[in-house]
mmCIF file with all atom_site columns, C-alpha atoms in Angstrom:
data_model
loop_
_atom_site.group_PDB
_atom_site.id
_atom_site.type_symbol
_atom_site.label_atom_id
_atom_site.label_alt_id
_atom_site.label_comp_id
_atom_site.label_asym_id
_atom_site.label_entity_id
_atom_site.label_seq_id
_atom_site.pdbx_PDB_ins_code
_atom_site.Cartn_x
_atom_site.Cartn_y
_atom_site.Cartn_z
_atom_site.occupancy
_atom_site.B_iso_or_equiv
_atom_site.pdbx_formal_charge
_atom_site.auth_seq_id
_atom_site.auth_comp_id
_atom_site.auth_asym_id
_atom_site.auth_atom_id
_atom_site.pdbx_PDB_model_num
ATOM 1   C CA . MET M 1 1   ? 206.724 417.855 70.368 1.00 34.00 ? 17  MET M CA 1
ATOM 2   C CA . PRO M 1 2   ? 207.464 418.254 74.110 1.00 37.00 ? 18  PRO M CA 1
ATOM 3   C CA . ALA M 1 3   ? 211.029 417.958 75.344 1.00 33.00 ? 19  ALA M CA 1
ATOM 4   C CA . ASN M 1 4   ? 210.876 417.863 79.181 1.00 36.00 ? 20  ASN M CA 1
ATOM 5   C CA . GLY M 1 5   ? 213.709 415.839 80.160 1.00 34.00 ? 21  GLY M CA 1
ATOM 6   C CA . ASP M 1 6   ? 213.097 412.243 80.704 1.00 36.00 ? 22  ASP M CA 1
ATOM 7   C CA . ASP M 1 7   ? 209.653 412.665 79.232 1.00 38.00 ? 23  ASP M CA 1
ATOM 8   C CA . ALA M 1 8   ? 210.902 413.595 75.930 1.00 37.00 ? 24  ALA M CA 1
ATOM 9   C CA . ALA M 1 9   ? 210.191 411.513 72.861 1.00 39.00 ? 25  ALA M CA 1
ATOM 10  C CA . GLY M 1 10  ? 212.839 408.648 72.911 1.00 43.00 ? 26  GLY M CA 1
ATOM 11  C CA . SER M 1 11  ? 212.745 408.267 76.585 1.00 40.00 ? 27  SER M CA 1
ATOM 12  C CA . LEU M 1 12  ? 211.006 405.795 78.707 1.00 36.00 ? 28  LEU M CA 1
ATOM 13  C CA . PRO M 1 13  ? 207.769 407.420 80.297 1.00 37.00 ? 29  PRO M CA 1
ATOM 14  C CA . LYS M 1 14  ? 206.198 405.336 83.181 1.00 44.00 ? 30  LYS M CA 1
ATOM 15  C CA . VAL M 1 15  ? 203.040 403.548 83.018 1.00 48.00 ? 31  VAL M CA 1
ATOM 16  C CA . PRO M 1 16  ? 200.998 404.598 86.192 1.00 47.00 ? 32  PRO M CA 1
ATOM 17  C CA . GLY M 1 17  ? 200.771 402.280 89.217 1.00 44.00 ? 33  GLY M CA 1
ATOM 18  C CA . GLY M 1 18  ? 199.276 402.734 92.599 1.00 33.00 ? 34  GLY M CA 1
ATOM 19  C CA . ALA M 1 19  ? 196.193 404.633 91.597 1.00 32.00 ? 35  ALA M CA 1
ATOM 20  C CA . TYR M 1 20  ? 195.368 401.899 89.169 1.00 34.00 ? 36  TYR M CA 1
ATOM 21  C CA . VAL M 1 21  ? 195.320 398.202 89.776 1.00 31.00 ? 37  VAL M CA 1
ATOM 22  C CA . TRP M 1 22  ? 199.057 397.423 89.647 1.00 32.00 ? 38  TRP M CA 1
ATOM 23  C CA . PRO M 1 23  ? 200.509 397.934 93.206 1.00 28.00 ? 39  PRO M CA 1
ATOM 24  C CA . MET M 1 24  ? 204.103 399.027 93.059 1.00 27.00 ? 40  MET M CA 1
ATOM 25  C CA . ILE M 1 25  ? 204.332 398.562 89.316 1.00 29.00 ? 41  ILE M CA 1
ATOM 26  C CA . ARG M 1 26  ? 206.916 400.630 87.389 1.00 30.00 ? 42  ARG M CA 1
ATOM 27  C CA . THR M 1 27  ? 206.307 399.392 83.860 1.00 36.00 ? 43  THR M CA 1
ATOM 28  C CA . PHE M 1 28  ? 207.943 401.488 81.090 1.00 42.00 ? 44  PHE M CA 1
ATOM 29  C CA . VAL M 1 29  ? 206.642 402.186 77.689 1.00 41.00 ? 45  VAL M CA 1
ATOM 30  C CA . LEU M 1 30  ? 208.924 402.162 74.686 1.00 34.00 ? 46  LEU M CA 1
ATOM 31  C CA . ALA M 1 31  ? 208.721 405.032 72.297 1.00 33.00 ? 47  ALA M CA 1
ATOM 32  C CA . ALA M 1 32  ? 207.179 403.972 68.859 1.00 31.00 ? 48  ALA M CA 1
ATOM 33  C CA . ALA M 1 33  ? 210.362 404.151 67.004 1.00 30.00 ? 49  ALA M CA 1
ATOM 34  C CA . LEU M 1 34  ? 212.804 403.333 69.936 1.00 33.00 ? 50  LEU M CA 1
ATOM 35  C CA . GLY M 1 35  ? 215.724 401.020 69.408 1.00 36.00 ? 51  GLY M CA 1
ATOM 36  C CA . MET M 1 36  ? 218.248 399.632 71.829 1.00 35.00 ? 52  MET M CA 1
ATOM 37  C CA . ALA M 1 37  ? 220.831 402.116 70.660 1.00 35.00 ? 53  ALA M CA 1
ATOM 38  C CA . ALA M 1 38  ? 218.444 404.956 71.779 1.00 33.00 ? 54  ALA M CA 1
ATOM 39  C CA . LEU M 1 39  ? 217.933 403.468 75.332 1.00 34.00 ? 55  LEU M CA 1
ATOM 40  C CA . PRO M 1 40  ? 219.703 405.182 78.292 1.00 36.00 ? 56  PRO M CA 1
ATOM 41  C CA . ALA M 1 41  ? 222.601 403.098 79.367 1.00 38.00 ? 57  ALA M CA 1
ATOM 42  C CA . PHE M 1 42  ? 220.816 401.858 82.602 1.00 33.00 ? 58  PHE M CA 1
ATOM 43  C CA . ALA M 1 43  ? 217.895 400.706 80.499 1.00 39.00 ? 59  ALA M CA 1
ATOM 44  C CA . GLN M 1 44  ? 220.371 398.922 77.956 1.00 41.00 ? 60  GLN M CA 1
ATOM 45  C CA . GLY M 1 45  ? 221.834 396.942 80.871 1.00 43.00 ? 61  GLY M CA 1
ATOM 46  C CA . ALA M 1 46  ? 218.484 395.924 82.321 1.00 43.00 ? 62  ALA M CA 1
ATOM 47  C CA . ALA M 1 47  ? 217.369 394.674 78.921 1.00 44.00 ? 63  ALA M CA 1
ATOM 48  C CA . GLN M 1 48  ? 220.420 392.723 78.410 1.00 45.00 ? 64  GLN M CA 1
ATOM 49  C CA . GLN M 1 49  ? 219.667 391.058 81.793 1.00 48.00 ? 65  GLN M CA 1
ATOM 50  C CA . GLY M 1 50  ? 216.161 390.203 80.796 1.00 49.00 ? 66  GLY M CA 1
ATOM 51  C CA . GLY M 1 51  ? 214.490 392.832 83.226 1.00 59.00 ? 67  GLY M CA 1
ATOM 52  C CA . GLY M 1 52  ? 214.263 395.981 81.314 1.00 72.00 ? 68  GLY M CA 1
ATOM 53  C CA . PRO M 1 53  ? 211.776 397.006 78.344 1.00 83.00 ? 69  PRO M CA 1
ATOM 54  C CA . GLN M 1 54  ? 212.131 395.158 75.176 1.00 88.00 ? 70  GLN M CA 1
ATOM 55  C CA . SER M 1 55  ? 210.208 395.759 71.938 1.00 91.00 ? 71  SER M CA 1
ATOM 56  C CA . LEU M 1 56  ? 208.515 392.700 70.325 1.00 93.00 ? 72  LEU M CA 1
ATOM 57  C CA . SER M 1 57  ? 206.748 393.927 67.333 1.00 95.00 ? 73  SER M CA 1
ATOM 58  C CA . LYS M 1 58  ? 205.102 396.938 65.457 1.00 96.00 ? 74  LYS M CA 1
ATOM 59  C CA . HIS M 1 59  ? 201.779 396.905 63.860 1.00 98.00 ? 75  HIS M CA 1
ATOM 60  C CA . ASN M 1 60  ? 201.137 400.120 62.055 1.00 98.00 ? 76  ASN M CA 1
ATOM 61  C CA . ASP M 1 61  ? 200.569 402.685 64.745 1.00 98.00 ? 77  ASP M CA 1
ATOM 62  C CA . TRP M 1 62  ? 200.812 400.256 67.679 1.00 97.00 ? 78  TRP M CA 1
ATOM 63  C CA . GLU M 1 63  ? 203.824 398.527 69.323 1.00 96.00 ? 79  GLU M CA 1
ATOM 64  C CA . VAL M 1 64  ? 204.116 395.601 71.489 1.00 95.00 ? 80  VAL M CA 1
ATOM 65  C CA . ALA M 1 65  ? 206.782 395.187 74.265 1.00 93.00 ? 81  ALA M CA 1
ATOM 66  C CA . PHE M 1 66  ? 207.597 393.463 77.475 1.00 91.00 ? 82  PHE M CA 1
ATOM 67  C CA . MET M 1 67  ? 209.778 393.658 80.631 1.00 87.00 ? 83  MET M CA 1
ATOM 68  C CA . THR M 1 68  ? 210.418 391.501 83.583 1.00 85.00 ? 84  THR M CA 1
ATOM 69  C CA . GLU M 1 69  ? 209.333 392.764 87.044 1.00 81.00 ? 85  GLU M CA 1
ATOM 70  C CA . GLN M 1 70  ? 210.119 390.666 90.122 1.00 81.00 ? 86  GLN M CA 1
ATOM 71  C CA . GLY M 1 71  ? 210.398 387.667 88.060 1.00 84.00 ? 87  GLY M CA 1
ATOM 72  C CA . ARG M 1 72  ? 207.109 388.236 86.232 1.00 87.00 ? 88  ARG M CA 1
ATOM 73  C CA . ARG M 1 73  ? 206.471 389.025 82.590 1.00 88.00 ? 89  ARG M CA 1
ATOM 74  C CA . VAL M 1 74  ? 204.661 392.159 81.936 1.00 91.00 ? 90  VAL M CA 1
ATOM 75  C CA . CYS M 1 75  ? 203.402 392.683 78.265 1.00 94.00 ? 91  CYS M CA 1
ATOM 76  C CA . TYR M 1 76  ? 201.872 395.694 76.926 1.00 94.00 ? 92  TYR M CA 1
ATOM 77  C CA . ALA M 1 77  ? 200.716 397.399 73.580 1.00 96.00 ? 93  ALA M CA 1
ATOM 78  C CA . PHE M 1 78  ? 200.903 401.086 73.237 1.00 96.00 ? 94  PHE M CA 1
ATOM 79  C CA . THR M 1 79  ? 200.514 403.921 70.745 1.00 96.00 ? 95  THR M CA 1
ATOM 80  C CA . ARG M 1 80  ? 201.888 407.487 70.698 1.00 95.00 ? 96  ARG M CA 1
ATOM 81  C CA . GLU M 1 81  ? 199.914 408.292 67.423 1.00 96.00 ? 97  GLU M CA 1
ATOM 82  C CA . VAL M 1 82  ? 197.734 410.694 69.156 1.00 96.00 ? 98  VAL M CA 1
ATOM 83  C CA . LYS M 1 83  ? 196.374 413.988 67.712 1.00 97.00 ? 99  LYS M CA 1
ATOM 84  C CA . SER M 1 84  ? 195.511 416.499 70.467 1.00 96.00 ? 100 SER M CA 1
ATOM 85  C CA . GLU M 1 85  ? 193.744 419.752 70.711 1.00 95.00 ? 101 GLU M CA 1
ATOM 86  C CA . GLY M 1 86  ? 194.350 422.048 73.770 1.00 92.00 ? 102 GLY M CA 1
ATOM 87  C CA . GLY M 1 87  ? 196.617 421.000 76.620 1.00 88.00 ? 103 GLY M CA 1
ATOM 88  C CA . PRO M 1 88  ? 198.892 423.003 78.868 1.00 91.00 ? 104 PRO M CA 1
ATOM 89  C CA . GLN M 1 89  ? 202.132 424.346 77.830 1.00 89.00 ? 105 GLN M CA 1
ATOM 90  C CA . GLY M 1 90  ? 204.974 421.850 78.301 1.00 89.00 ? 106 GLY M CA 1
ATOM 91  C CA . ARG M 1 91  ? 202.759 418.912 78.235 1.00 93.00 ? 107 ARG M CA 1
ATOM 92  C CA . THR M 1 92  ? 204.545 415.498 77.442 1.00 91.00 ? 108 THR M CA 1
ATOM 93  C CA . ALA M 1 93  ? 203.315 413.459 74.612 1.00 93.00 ? 109 ALA M CA 1
ATOM 94  C CA . PRO M 1 94  ? 200.276 411.379 75.527 1.00 96.00 ? 110 PRO M CA 1
ATOM 95  C CA . VAL M 1 95  ? 200.359 407.505 75.182 1.00 95.00 ? 111 VAL M CA 1
ATOM 96  C CA . VAL M 1 96  ? 197.543 404.888 75.250 1.00 97.00 ? 112 VAL M CA 1
ATOM 97  C CA . THR M 1 97  ? 198.417 401.609 76.627 1.00 96.00 ? 113 THR M CA 1
ATOM 98  C CA . VAL M 1 98  ? 196.843 398.165 77.045 1.00 97.00 ? 114 VAL M CA 1
ATOM 99  C CA . THR M 1 99  ? 198.626 395.881 79.634 1.00 95.00 ? 115 THR M CA 1
ATOM 100 C CA . HIS M 1 100 ? 198.598 392.247 80.516 1.00 95.00 ? 116 HIS M CA 1
ATOM 101 C CA . ARG M 1 101 ? 200.196 391.642 83.982 1.00 90.00 ? 117 ARG M CA 1
ATOM 102 C CA . GLY M 1 102 ? 199.892 388.250 85.509 1.00 87.00 ? 118 GLY M CA 1
ATOM 103 C CA . SER M 1 103 ? 196.153 387.448 85.839 1.00 89.00 ? 119 SER M CA 1
ATOM 104 C CA . SER M 1 104 ? 195.129 391.067 85.278 1.00 92.00 ? 120 SER M CA 1
ATOM 105 C CA . ARG M 1 105 ? 194.374 391.497 81.731 1.00 95.00 ? 121 ARG M CA 1
ATOM 106 C CA . ASP M 1 106 ? 193.146 394.349 79.546 1.00 97.00 ? 122 ASP M CA 1
ATOM 107 C CA . GLN M 1 107 ? 194.281 397.174 81.731 1.00 96.00 ? 123 GLN M CA 1
ATOM 108 C CA . VAL M 1 108 ? 193.676 400.201 79.468 1.00 97.00 ? 124 VAL M CA 1
ATOM 109 C CA . ALA M 1 109 ? 195.032 403.704 80.222 1.00 96.00 ? 125 ALA M CA 1
ATOM 110 C CA . LEU M 1 110 ? 195.745 407.062 78.792 1.00 97.00 ? 126 LEU M CA 1
ATOM 111 C CA . LEU M 1 111 ? 198.963 408.711 79.930 1.00 95.00 ? 127 LEU M CA 1
ATOM 112 C CA . ALA M 1 112 ? 197.844 412.209 79.628 1.00 95.00 ? 128 ALA M CA 1
ATOM 113 C CA . GLY M 1 113 ? 201.235 413.927 80.098 1.00 94.00 ? 129 GLY M CA 1
ATOM 114 C CA . PHE M 1 114 ? 200.041 416.427 82.670 1.00 94.00 ? 130 PHE M CA 1
ATOM 115 C CA . THR M 1 115 ? 198.134 416.188 86.062 1.00 93.00 ? 131 THR M CA 1
ATOM 116 C CA . LEU M 1 116 ? 194.279 415.614 85.714 1.00 93.00 ? 132 LEU M CA 1
ATOM 117 C CA . ALA M 1 117 ? 191.814 416.896 88.425 1.00 88.00 ? 133 ALA M CA 1
ATOM 118 C CA . GLY M 1 118 ? 191.148 414.190 90.966 1.00 85.00 ? 134 GLY M CA 1
ATOM 119 C CA . GLY M 1 119 ? 187.744 412.798 91.298 1.00 87.00 ? 135 GLY M CA 1
ATOM 120 C CA . THR M 1 120 ? 186.856 413.665 87.695 1.00 92.00 ? 136 THR M CA 1
ATOM 121 C CA . GLU M 1 121 ? 186.069 411.271 84.748 1.00 96.00 ? 137 GLU M CA 1
ATOM 122 C CA . VAL M 1 122 ? 187.257 411.421 81.093 1.00 97.00 ? 138 VAL M CA 1
ATOM 123 C CA . PRO M 1 123 ? 184.667 410.587 78.427 1.00 98.00 ? 139 PRO M CA 1
ATOM 124 C CA . VAL M 1 124 ? 186.028 408.171 75.793 1.00 98.00 ? 140 VAL M CA 1
ATOM 125 C CA . GLU M 1 125 ? 184.334 407.715 72.482 1.00 98.00 ? 141 GLU M CA 1
ATOM 126 C CA . VAL M 1 126 ? 185.277 404.723 70.168 1.00 98.00 ? 142 VAL M CA 1
ATOM 127 C CA . GLY M 1 127 ? 182.868 405.066 67.189 1.00 97.00 ? 143 GLY M CA 1
ATOM 128 C CA . GLU M 1 128 ? 179.382 405.157 68.814 1.00 97.00 ? 144 GLU M CA 1
ATOM 129 C CA . THR M 1 129 ? 180.428 403.301 71.861 1.00 98.00 ? 145 THR M CA 1
ATOM 130 C CA . LYS M 1 130 ? 181.153 405.518 75.050 1.00 98.00 ? 146 LYS M CA 1
ATOM 131 C CA . PHE M 1 131 ? 182.993 404.951 78.269 1.00 98.00 ? 147 PHE M CA 1
ATOM 132 C CA . GLN M 1 132 ? 183.938 406.890 81.316 1.00 98.00 ? 148 GLN M CA 1
ATOM 133 C CA . PHE M 1 133 ? 187.584 406.644 82.498 1.00 98.00 ? 149 PHE M CA 1
ATOM 134 C CA . TYR M 1 134 ? 188.463 407.557 86.026 1.00 96.00 ? 150 TYR M CA 1
ATOM 135 C CA . THR M 1 135 ? 191.451 409.713 86.893 1.00 95.00 ? 151 THR M CA 1
ATOM 136 C CA . GLY M 1 136 ? 194.521 409.213 89.002 1.00 93.00 ? 152 GLY M CA 1
ATOM 137 C CA . GLY M 1 137 ? 197.607 411.499 88.876 1.00 92.00 ? 153 GLY M CA 1
ATOM 138 C CA . SER M 1 138 ? 198.410 412.276 85.220 1.00 93.00 ? 154 SER M CA 1
ATOM 139 C CA . SER M 1 139 ? 196.391 409.155 83.818 1.00 95.00 ? 155 SER M CA 1
ATOM 140 C CA . ALA M 1 140 ? 192.893 408.057 82.989 1.00 96.00 ? 156 ALA M CA 1
ATOM 141 C CA . PHE M 1 141 ? 191.883 404.366 83.349 1.00 97.00 ? 157 PHE M CA 1
ATOM 142 C CA . ALA M 1 142 ? 189.218 402.186 82.150 1.00 98.00 ? 158 ALA M CA 1
ATOM 143 C CA . ARG M 1 143 ? 186.850 400.576 84.605 1.00 97.00 ? 159 ARG M CA 1
ATOM 144 C CA . ASP M 1 144 ? 185.957 397.683 82.032 1.00 97.00 ? 160 ASP M CA 1
ATOM 145 C CA . GLY M 1 145 ? 189.138 397.162 80.172 1.00 97.00 ? 161 GLY M CA 1
ATOM 146 C CA . ALA M 1 146 ? 187.797 394.071 78.228 1.00 97.00 ? 162 ALA M CA 1
ATOM 147 C CA . ALA M 1 147 ? 184.861 396.201 76.957 1.00 98.00 ? 163 ALA M CA 1
ATOM 148 C CA . VAL M 1 148 ? 187.163 398.982 75.849 1.00 98.00 ? 164 VAL M CA 1
ATOM 149 C CA . VAL M 1 149 ? 189.641 396.411 74.102 1.00 98.00 ? 165 VAL M CA 1
ATOM 150 C CA . ALA M 1 150 ? 186.469 394.978 72.312 1.00 98.00 ? 166 ALA M CA 1
ATOM 151 C CA . ALA M 1 151 ? 185.643 398.534 71.002 1.00 98.00 ? 167 ALA M CA 1
ATOM 152 C CA . PHE M 1 152 ? 189.302 399.242 70.160 1.00 98.00 ? 168 PHE M CA 1
ATOM 153 C CA . ARG M 1 153 ? 189.320 396.126 67.915 1.00 98.00 ? 169 ARG M CA 1
ATOM 154 C CA . ARG M 1 154 ? 186.332 397.437 66.066 1.00 97.00 ? 170 ARG M CA 1
ATOM 155 C CA . GLY M 1 155 ? 187.233 401.076 65.811 1.00 98.00 ? 171 GLY M CA 1
ATOM 156 C CA . ARG M 1 156 ? 189.450 403.442 63.860 1.00 98.00 ? 172 ARG M CA 1
ATOM 157 C CA . ASP M 1 157 ? 190.282 405.938 66.561 1.00 98.00 ? 173 ASP M CA 1
ATOM 158 C CA . ALA M 1 158 ? 189.495 406.495 70.316 1.00 98.00 ? 174 ALA M CA 1
ATOM 159 C CA . VAL M 1 159 ? 188.572 410.118 71.340 1.00 98.00 ? 175 VAL M CA 1
ATOM 160 C CA . PHE M 1 160 ? 189.578 411.128 74.940 1.00 98.00 ? 176 PHE M CA 1
ATOM 161 C CA . ARG M 1 161 ? 187.767 414.279 76.098 1.00 97.00 ? 177 ARG M CA 1
ATOM 162 C CA . ILE M 1 162 ? 189.520 415.715 79.166 1.00 96.00 ? 178 ILE M CA 1
ATOM 163 C CA . PRO M 1 163 ? 187.392 418.166 80.966 1.00 93.00 ? 179 PRO M CA 1
ATOM 164 C CA . ALA M 1 164 ? 188.677 421.624 81.735 1.00 89.00 ? 180 ALA M CA 1
ATOM 165 C CA . GLY M 1 165 ? 190.372 422.136 85.235 1.00 84.00 ? 181 GLY M CA 1
ATOM 166 C CA . GLY M 1 166 ? 193.186 423.631 86.999 1.00 77.00 ? 182 GLY M CA 1
ATOM 167 C CA . GLY M 1 167 ? 193.293 426.762 85.195 1.00 76.00 ? 183 GLY M CA 1
ATOM 168 C CA . ARG M 1 168 ? 193.442 425.112 81.655 1.00 86.00 ? 184 ARG M CA 1
ATOM 169 C CA . GLY M 1 169 ? 190.844 424.423 79.090 1.00 90.00 ? 185 GLY M CA 1
ATOM 170 C CA . ALA M 1 170 ? 189.413 421.096 77.870 1.00 94.00 ? 186 ALA M CA 1
ATOM 171 C CA . VAL M 1 171 ? 191.622 418.839 76.040 1.00 96.00 ? 187 VAL M CA 1
ATOM 172 C CA . THR M 1 172 ? 190.757 416.310 73.214 1.00 97.00 ? 188 THR M CA 1
ATOM 173 C CA . ASP M 1 173 ? 193.108 413.374 72.456 1.00 98.00 ? 189 ASP M CA 1
ATOM 174 C CA . ARG M 1 174 ? 192.342 411.268 69.456 1.00 98.00 ? 190 ARG M CA 1
ATOM 175 C CA . ALA M 1 175 ? 194.396 407.987 69.348 1.00 98.00 ? 191 ALA M CA 1
ATOM 176 C CA . SER M 1 176 ? 194.779 405.930 66.251 1.00 98.00 ? 192 SER M CA 1
ATOM 177 C CA . LEU M 1 177 ? 193.701 402.311 66.482 1.00 98.00 ? 193 LEU M CA 1
ATOM 178 C CA . ARG M 1 178 ? 195.314 401.455 63.247 1.00 98.00 ? 194 ARG M CA 1
ATOM 179 C CA . GLY M 1 179 ? 196.898 398.063 63.802 1.00 98.00 ? 195 GLY M CA 1
ATOM 180 C CA . PHE M 1 180 ? 195.464 397.545 67.210 1.00 98.00 ? 196 PHE M CA 1
ATOM 181 C CA . SER M 1 181 ? 193.910 394.142 66.373 1.00 98.00 ? 197 SER M CA 1
ATOM 182 C CA . ALA M 1 182 ? 197.191 392.759 65.211 1.00 98.00 ? 198 ALA M CA 1
ATOM 183 C CA . ALA M 1 183 ? 198.978 394.315 68.304 1.00 98.00 ? 199 ALA M CA 1
ATOM 184 C CA . TYR M 1 184 ? 196.368 392.825 70.663 1.00 98.00 ? 200 TYR M CA 1
ATOM 185 C CA . GLN M 1 185 ? 196.949 389.389 69.111 1.00 97.00 ? 201 GLN M CA 1
ATOM 186 C CA . ALA M 1 186 ? 200.670 389.792 69.813 1.00 97.00 ? 202 ALA M CA 1
ATOM 187 C CA . LEU M 1 187 ? 200.023 391.126 73.202 1.00 97.00 ? 203 LEU M CA 1
ATOM 188 C CA . ASN M 1 188 ? 198.143 387.827 74.072 1.00 96.00 ? 204 ASN M CA 1
ATOM 189 C CA . SER M 1 189 ? 200.819 385.814 72.609 1.00 95.00 ? 205 SER M CA 1
ATOM 190 C CA . CYS M 1 190 ? 203.391 387.534 74.646 1.00 95.00 ? 206 CYS M CA 1
ATOM 191 C CA . ALA M 1 191 ? 201.391 387.142 77.834 1.00 92.00 ? 207 ALA M CA 1
ATOM 192 C CA . GLY M 1 192 ? 200.980 383.500 76.967 1.00 87.00 ? 208 GLY M CA 1
ATOM 193 C CA . GLY M 1 193 ? 204.792 382.966 76.886 1.00 56.00 ? 209 GLY M CA 1
ATOM 194 C CA . GLY M 1 194 ? 205.144 383.392 73.072 1.00 46.00 ? 210 GLY M CA 1
ATOM 195 C CA . GLY M 1 195 ? 202.571 380.851 71.691 1.00 35.00 ? 211 GLY M CA 1
ATOM 196 C CA . ALA M 1 196 ? 199.534 381.330 69.582 1.00 33.00 ? 212 ALA M CA 1
ATOM 197 C CA . ALA M 1 197 ? 197.237 384.192 70.473 1.00 35.00 ? 213 ALA M CA 1
ATOM 198 C CA . PRO M 1 198 ? 194.224 382.907 72.188 1.00 34.00 ? 214 PRO M CA 1
ATOM 199 C CA . ARG M 1 199 ? 190.984 383.586 70.371 1.00 35.00 ? 215 ARG M CA 1
ATOM 200 C CA . ARG M 1 200 ? 188.504 386.014 71.824 1.00 33.00 ? 216 ARG M CA 1
#
């Protein structure tokens, strides 16, 4: 398990912003087993004021959380249950996220934990369904998040095949989808303000 300062397990890694579709966003992801007592002091204070990240529910290998950013509620589901093959030394733990922010829904990303080569694509397989994620910084992003979410709800795992580059070999990340359907329902409920999850 990596332990690189603020990116170590139990800290609050950032969900990527500018290169994706969330200008200026600084959404944080909670660790899968994180509780308020484990949060840094600054994060505890923000959460108590309603602005910091707060866990809502856990669903097998997925968790749902939210935070308030500039007066707007940002809801996200994520998993750290990712089995990896390859990867550079000192890599931080990869995280897969699905975010609802305002009218932008189903924003799917892999936080790879190391810088990815720009202008490349990351093939993603969910069962027999295949996608190509584009890269930005240390993350890879879905072009059609709704289609990826639909596959996630049917699948058992998602396999991300990061091509070799920058002096390192290829990396394969296999993310568990156990509990994703229930987490996605909770995510929809969160984004709707706590009501019943809309049908899809």
